[in-house]
Coordinates of C-alpha atoms and ligand atoms in Angstrom, one line a residue:
X1 CA -9.6 -13.4 -2.1
X2 CA -11.7 -16.5 -1.5
X3 CA -10.0 -19.9 -0.6
X4 CA -12.1 -23.0 -1.2
X5 CA -11.2 -26.7 -1.3
X6 CA -14.2 -28.6 -2.4
X7 CA -14.3 -29.0 -6.2
X8 CA -18.1 -28.8 -6.3
X9 CA -18.2 -25.6 -4.2
X10 CA -15.5 -24.0 -6.6
X11 CA -17.5 -24.9 -9.6
X12 CA -20.8 -23.4 -8.3
X13 CA -18.9 -20.3 -7.2
X14 CA -17.5 -19.9 -10.6
X15 CA -20.8 -20.6 -12.4
X16 CA -22.3 -17.8 -10.4
X17 CA -19.4 -15.4 -11.4
X18 CA -19.9 -16.4 -15.0
X19 CA -23.6 -15.5 -14.9
X20 CA -22.5 -11.8 -14.5
X21 CA -20.6 -12.2 -17.8
X22 CA -17.1 -12.3 -16.2
X23 CA -14.3 -14.2 -18.0
X24 CA -12.4 -16.7 -16.0
X25 CA -8.7 -17.4 -16.0
X26 CA -7.1 -20.4 -14.3
X27 CA -3.4 -20.8 -13.1
X28 CA -2.8 -24.4 -12.2
X29 CA 0.1 -24.9 -9.8
X30 CA 1.5 -27.4 -7.3
X31 CA 2.2 -24.6 -4.8
X32 CA 5.6 -23.6 -3.4
X33 CA 4.9 -20.5 -5.4
X34 CA 7.7 -18.2 -6.7
X35 CA 7.9 -15.3 -9.1
X36 CA 7.4 -17.7 -12.1
X37 CA 4.0 -18.7 -10.8
X38 CA 3.2 -15.0 -9.9
X39 CA 4.0 -13.9 -13.4
X40 CA 1.3 -16.4 -14.7
X41 CA -1.3 -14.9 -12.2
X42 CA -0.4 -11.4 -13.4
X43 CA -0.9 -12.5 -17.0
X44 CA -4.2 -13.9 -16.2
X45 CA -5.2 -10.8 -14.3
X46 CA -4.4 -8.7 -17.5
X47 CA -6.6 -10.9 -19.7
X48 CA -9.5 -12.0 -17.4
X49 CA -12.1 -10.7 -15.1
X50 CA -11.8 -13.4 -12.5
X51 CA -8.6 -15.4 -11.7
X52 CA -8.5 -18.7 -10.1
X53 CA -5.3 -20.3 -8.9
X54 CA -5.2 -24.0 -8.0
X55 CA -2.7 -25.3 -5.5
X56 CA -2.6 -29.1 -5.6
X57 CA 0.4 -31.4 -5.3
X58 CA -1.0 -34.0 -7.7
X59 CA 0.1 -37.5 -6.6
X60 CA -0.6 -39.1 -10.0
X61 CA 2.0 -37.2 -11.9
X62 CA 4.8 -38.4 -9.6
X63 CA 6.5 -41.7 -10.4
X64 CA 7.6 -44.3 -7.8
X65 CA 10.9 -43.0 -6.2
X66 CA 10.1 -39.3 -7.2
X67 CA 9.8 -36.5 -4.7
X68 CA 6.0 -36.5 -4.0
X69 CA 6.5 -37.1 -0.3
X70 CA 9.1 -34.3 0.1
X71 CA 7.7 -31.9 -2.4
X72 CA 7.6 -28.5 -0.7
X73 CA 4.2 -27.5 0.8
X74 CA 4.0 -23.8 1.8
X75 CA 0.3 -23.1 1.8
X76 CA 0.4 -19.9 3.9
X77 CA 3.1 -18.3 1.8
X78 CA 1.3 -19.5 -1.3
X79 CA -1.8 -17.7 -0.3
X80 CA 0.0 -14.6 0.4
X81 CA 1.6 -14.7 -3.1
X82 CA -1.8 -15.3 -4.7
X83 CA -3.4 -12.4 -2.7
X84 CA -0.5 -10.0 -3.6
X85 CA -0.7 -11.0 -7.2
X86 CA -4.5 -10.3 -7.3
X87 CA -5.9 -13.8 -7.5
X88 CA -9.7 -13.8 -6.8
X89 CA -10.1 -17.4 -5.8
X90 CA -7.6 -20.1 -4.7
X91 CA -8.6 -23.7 -4.8
X92 CA -6.7 -25.9 -2.4
X93 CA -8.3 -29.4 -2.7
X94 CA -7.1 -32.4 -0.7
X95 CA -6.1 -35.5 -2.6
X96 CA -9.2 -37.4 -1.7
X97 CA -11.4 -34.4 -2.9
X98 CA -9.8 -34.7 -6.4
X99 CA -9.6 -38.6 -6.7
X100 CA -12.5 -40.6 -5.4
X101 CA -11.8 -44.3 -4.5
X102 CA -13.4 -45.8 -7.6
X103 CA -11.8 -43.5 -10.2
X104 CA -11.0 -45.4 -13.4
X105 CA -10.6 -42.6 -16.0
X106 CA -7.5 -41.1 -17.5
X107 CA -6.9 -38.6 -20.3
X108 CA -3.9 -39.5 -22.4
X109 CA -2.0 -37.7 -25.2
X110 CA -0.6 -40.7 -26.9
X111 CA 2.4 -39.6 -29.0
X112 CA 3.9 -36.4 -27.8
X113 CA 4.3 -37.9 -24.4
X114 CA 6.5 -40.8 -25.5
X115 CA 9.7 -38.7 -25.8
X116 CA 11.9 -36.5 -23.5
X117 CA 10.1 -36.1 -20.1
X118 CA 7.6 -38.8 -21.1
X119 CA 10.4 -41.3 -21.8
X120 CA 12.2 -40.6 -18.5
X121 CA 9.0 -40.3 -16.3
X122 CA 6.6 -43.0 -17.4
X123 CA 3.0 -42.1 -16.7
X124 CA 3.9 -38.5 -15.7
X125 CA 2.0 -36.9 -18.5
X126 CA -1.1 -39.1 -17.9
X127 CA -1.1 -37.7 -14.4
X128 CA -0.7 -34.1 -15.8
X129 CA -3.4 -34.3 -18.5
X130 CA -5.9 -36.1 -16.3
X131 CA -5.6 -33.5 -13.4
X132 CA -5.6 -30.6 -15.8
X133 CA -8.7 -32.0 -17.5
X134 CA -10.4 -32.3 -14.1
X135 CA -9.2 -28.7 -13.1
X136 CA -10.7 -27.4 -16.4
X137 CA -14.0 -29.1 -15.7
X138 CA -14.1 -27.7 -12.1
X139 CA -12.9 -24.1 -12.9
X140 CA -14.6 -23.7 -16.4
X141 CA -11.9 -21.3 -17.6
X142 CA -12.0 -19.2 -20.7
X143 CA -8.1 -19.1 -20.6
X144 CA -5.5 -21.3 -18.8
X145 CA -2.0 -20.1 -18.1
X146 CA 1.1 -22.2 -18.2
X147 CA 4.8 -21.7 -18.2
X148 CA 7.3 -22.1 -21.0
X149 CA 9.5 -23.6 -18.4
X150 CA 7.6 -26.9 -18.7
X151 CA 7.8 -26.7 -22.5
X152 CA 6.7 -30.2 -23.4
X153 CA 3.9 -29.9 -20.8
X154 CA 2.3 -26.9 -22.5
X155 CA 2.5 -28.6 -25.8
X156 CA 0.9 -31.7 -24.4
X157 CA -1.9 -29.6 -22.9
X158 CA -2.4 -27.7 -26.2
X159 CA -2.7 -31.1 -28.0
X160 CA -5.3 -32.3 -25.4
X161 CA -7.3 -29.1 -25.7
X162 CA -7.3 -29.3 -29.5
X163 CA -8.1 -33.0 -29.7
X164 CA -11.0 -32.8 -27.2
X165 CA -12.5 -29.6 -28.7
X166 CA -12.1 -27.8 -25.4
X167 CA -13.1 -24.2 -25.5
X168 CA -10.3 -23.0 -23.4
X169 CA -7.4 -20.8 -24.7
X170 CA -3.9 -22.0 -23.6
X171 CA -1.6 -19.1 -22.9
X172 CA 2.1 -19.8 -22.5
X173 CA 4.1 -17.4 -20.4
X174 CA 7.9 -16.8 -20.6
X175 CA 10.4 -18.4 -18.2
X176 CA 11.2 -16.3 -15.2
X177 CA 14.8 -16.7 -14.1
X178 CA 16.9 -15.7 -11.2
X179 CA 19.3 -12.8 -11.9
X180 CA 22.1 -15.2 -12.6
X181 CA 20.1 -17.2 -15.1
X182 CA 18.8 -20.2 -13.2
X183 CA 15.1 -20.9 -14.2
X184 CA 13.0 -20.5 -11.2
X185 CA 11.6 -23.8 -9.9
X186 CA 10.0 -25.1 -6.7
X187 CA 12.7 -27.7 -6.7
X188 CA 15.5 -25.2 -6.6
X189 CA 15.1 -25.2 -2.8
X190 CA 16.4 -28.8 -2.6
X191 CA 19.8 -27.5 -4.0
X192 CA 22.8 -27.0 -1.6
X193 CA 24.8 -23.8 -2.1
X194 CA 27.4 -25.7 -4.2
X195 CA 24.8 -27.5 -6.3
X196 CA 23.1 -24.1 -6.8
X197 CA 26.3 -22.9 -8.6
X198 CA 26.6 -26.1 -10.6
X199 CA 23.0 -25.9 -11.7
X200 CA 23.9 -22.6 -13.5
X201 CA 25.4 -24.8 -16.2
X202 CA 22.0 -25.6 -17.6
X203 CA 20.9 -22.0 -18.4
X204 CA 24.5 -21.1 -19.4
X205 CA 24.6 -23.9 -21.9
X206 CA 21.3 -22.7 -23.3
X207 CA 22.4 -19.1 -23.6
X208 CA 25.7 -20.3 -25.4
X209 CA 23.4 -22.2 -27.9
X210 CA 21.3 -19.2 -28.4
X211 CA 24.4 -17.0 -29.3
X212 CA 25.8 -19.8 -31.5
X213 CA 22.5 -20.1 -33.4
X214 CA 22.5 -16.3 -33.9
X215 CA 26.1 -16.4 -35.1
X216 CA 25.3 -19.0 -37.8
X217 CA 25.7 -22.4 -36.1
X218 CA 23.5 -25.3 -37.1
X219 CA 21.0 -27.0 -34.8
X220 CA 23.3 -30.0 -34.4
X221 CA 26.3 -27.7 -33.6
X222 CA 24.2 -26.1 -30.9
X223 CA 23.1 -29.4 -29.4
X224 CA 26.8 -30.5 -29.3
X225 CA 27.8 -27.3 -27.6
X226 CA 25.1 -27.8 -25.0
X227 CA 26.1 -31.4 -24.4
X228 CA 29.8 -30.5 -24.2
X229 CA 29.1 -27.7 -21.6
X230 CA 26.9 -29.9 -19.5
X231 CA 29.2 -33.0 -19.6
X232 CA 32.1 -30.9 -18.4
X233 CA 30.2 -29.5 -15.4
X234 CA 31.1 -31.2 -12.2
X235 CA 28.0 -32.3 -10.2
X236 CA 25.7 -32.2 -13.2
X237 CA 24.5 -35.5 -14.7
X238 CA 22.9 -34.8 -18.1
X239 CA 19.8 -36.8 -19.0
X240 CA 19.0 -35.2 -22.4
X241 CA 20.0 -32.2 -24.5
X242 CA 18.1 -31.7 -27.7
X243 CA 17.4 -29.0 -30.3
X244 CA 14.0 -29.7 -31.5
X245 CA 11.1 -28.5 -33.7
X246 CA 9.0 -26.2 -31.5
X247 CA 5.8 -28.1 -32.1
X248 CA 6.7 -31.8 -32.6
X249 CA 9.9 -31.9 -30.4
X250 CA 11.5 -34.0 -33.1
X251 CA 15.2 -33.1 -33.8
X252 CA 15.4 -29.8 -35.7
X253 CA 16.6 -30.3 -39.3
X254 CA 19.7 -28.4 -40.7
X255 CA 17.5 -25.9 -42.6
X256 CA 15.4 -24.9 -39.5
X257 CA 15.1 -21.2 -39.0
X258 CA 14.1 -21.6 -35.4
X259 CA 13.9 -24.4 -32.8
X260 CA 13.8 -25.0 -29.0
X261 CA 16.7 -26.3 -27.0
X262 CA 15.6 -28.5 -24.1
X263 CA 17.8 -29.9 -21.3
X264 CA 17.2 -32.2 -18.3
X265 CA 19.8 -33.0 -15.8
X266 CA 20.3 -34.2 -12.2
X267 CA 22.3 -31.9 -9.9
X268 CA 23.0 -34.0 -7.0
X269 CA 19.6 -35.7 -6.4
X270 CA 17.6 -32.8 -7.7
X271 CA 16.2 -33.2 -11.3
X272 CA 16.1 -29.9 -13.2
X273 CA 14.7 -29.0 -16.7
X274 CA 15.2 -25.8 -18.7
X275 CA 14.8 -24.7 -22.3
X276 CA 15.4 -21.8 -24.7
X277 CA 14.1 -20.8 -28.1
X278 CA 16.8 -20.5 -30.8
X279 CA 16.7 -18.4 -33.9
X280 CA 19.2 -19.6 -36.6
X281 CA 21.0 -17.1 -38.8
X282 CA 21.1 -18.7 -42.3
X283 CA 24.1 -21.2 -42.1
X284 CA 25.2 -20.6 -45.7
X285 CA 26.6 -17.1 -45.0
X286 CA 28.6 -18.4 -42.1
X287 CA 31.0 -20.7 -43.6
Ligands
LIG1 P1 4.4 -26.3 -11.0 O1 3.8 -25.7 -9.7 O2 5.8 -26.5 -11.0 O3 3.5 -27.4 -11.5 O4 4.2 -25.1 -12.0 C1 3.0 -24.5 -12.3 C2 3.0 -23.7 -13.5 O5 4.0 -22.6 -13.3 C3 3.4 -24.4 -14.8 O6 2.7 -24.0 -15.8 C4 4.8 -24.1 -14.9 O7 5.3 -24.2 -16.2 C5 4.9 -22.7 -14.5 N1 6.3 -22.3 -14.0 C6 7.1 -22.9 -13.2 N2 8.3 -22.4 -13.1 C7 8.2 -21.2 -14.0 C8 9.1 -20.2 -14.3 N3 10.3 -20.2 -13.9 N4 8.7 -19.2 -15.2 C9 7.4 -19.3 -15.7 N5 6.5 -20.2 -15.4 C10 6.9 -21.2 -14.5

């Protein structure tokens, strides 16, 4: 496995690989890798001849007062995960290798970024789309792998790729969870033992909603059930709970046959997100 930090070096290396006809897969990450990230590398390995993982804590996607400074940086362990998962190249740029002093350009998806995460984290998605655009231009992928864990993020990236005629296929991989249901996240390591227990309310509320939907509840009833479960949980401060259309993220209508439930909450000072697809049994037969 090769490890390179300079973007130009990475691009020339990948160009030379491409000349042999190999397909390229990229897995963008901010490091602090866990089994969720590893599952993306495995998926890329299955589909692509040459897999690039990028490890970069991107400063421009953190807002003032967010956790950029304390974000976990575990490069040695990350490289070990990448090696074990079969990555061929890991790119580990420094911030000044990604952003030159005079940089003035951003890539913005204008509408899908105004709601949910975008509303609570102003500027966050501009940071994400700009860095992902740069990573695509450096790593020249045929396919790029993202987690459903960041549901809105993968939709925003799909929108960017479609709008800008990018010839990269976006692959969204399922959420990897701890055995007790907690969605894996680099930020879980901030949680105390007590908060770790309290955080289980997020996935539990989503699983409740999934069962309710399957049993004939409406999108609104599912949303209310999630809100009730999270409001009752000590230590959890709910930021949003929605049941939304899977493509637009607008509230799901009563006749929807499927939707995605998305939640964001603070557990102590740690901000967590999770989501779950819902399939609705026809409501008519239920009542
Ligand atoms: P991050 O390092 O948090 O920016 O995440 C890098 C990629 O890993 C993103 O596409 C995330 O959606 C994905 N990811 C994070 N957590 C999980 C998880 N639990 N399961 C699957 N993918 C994940």
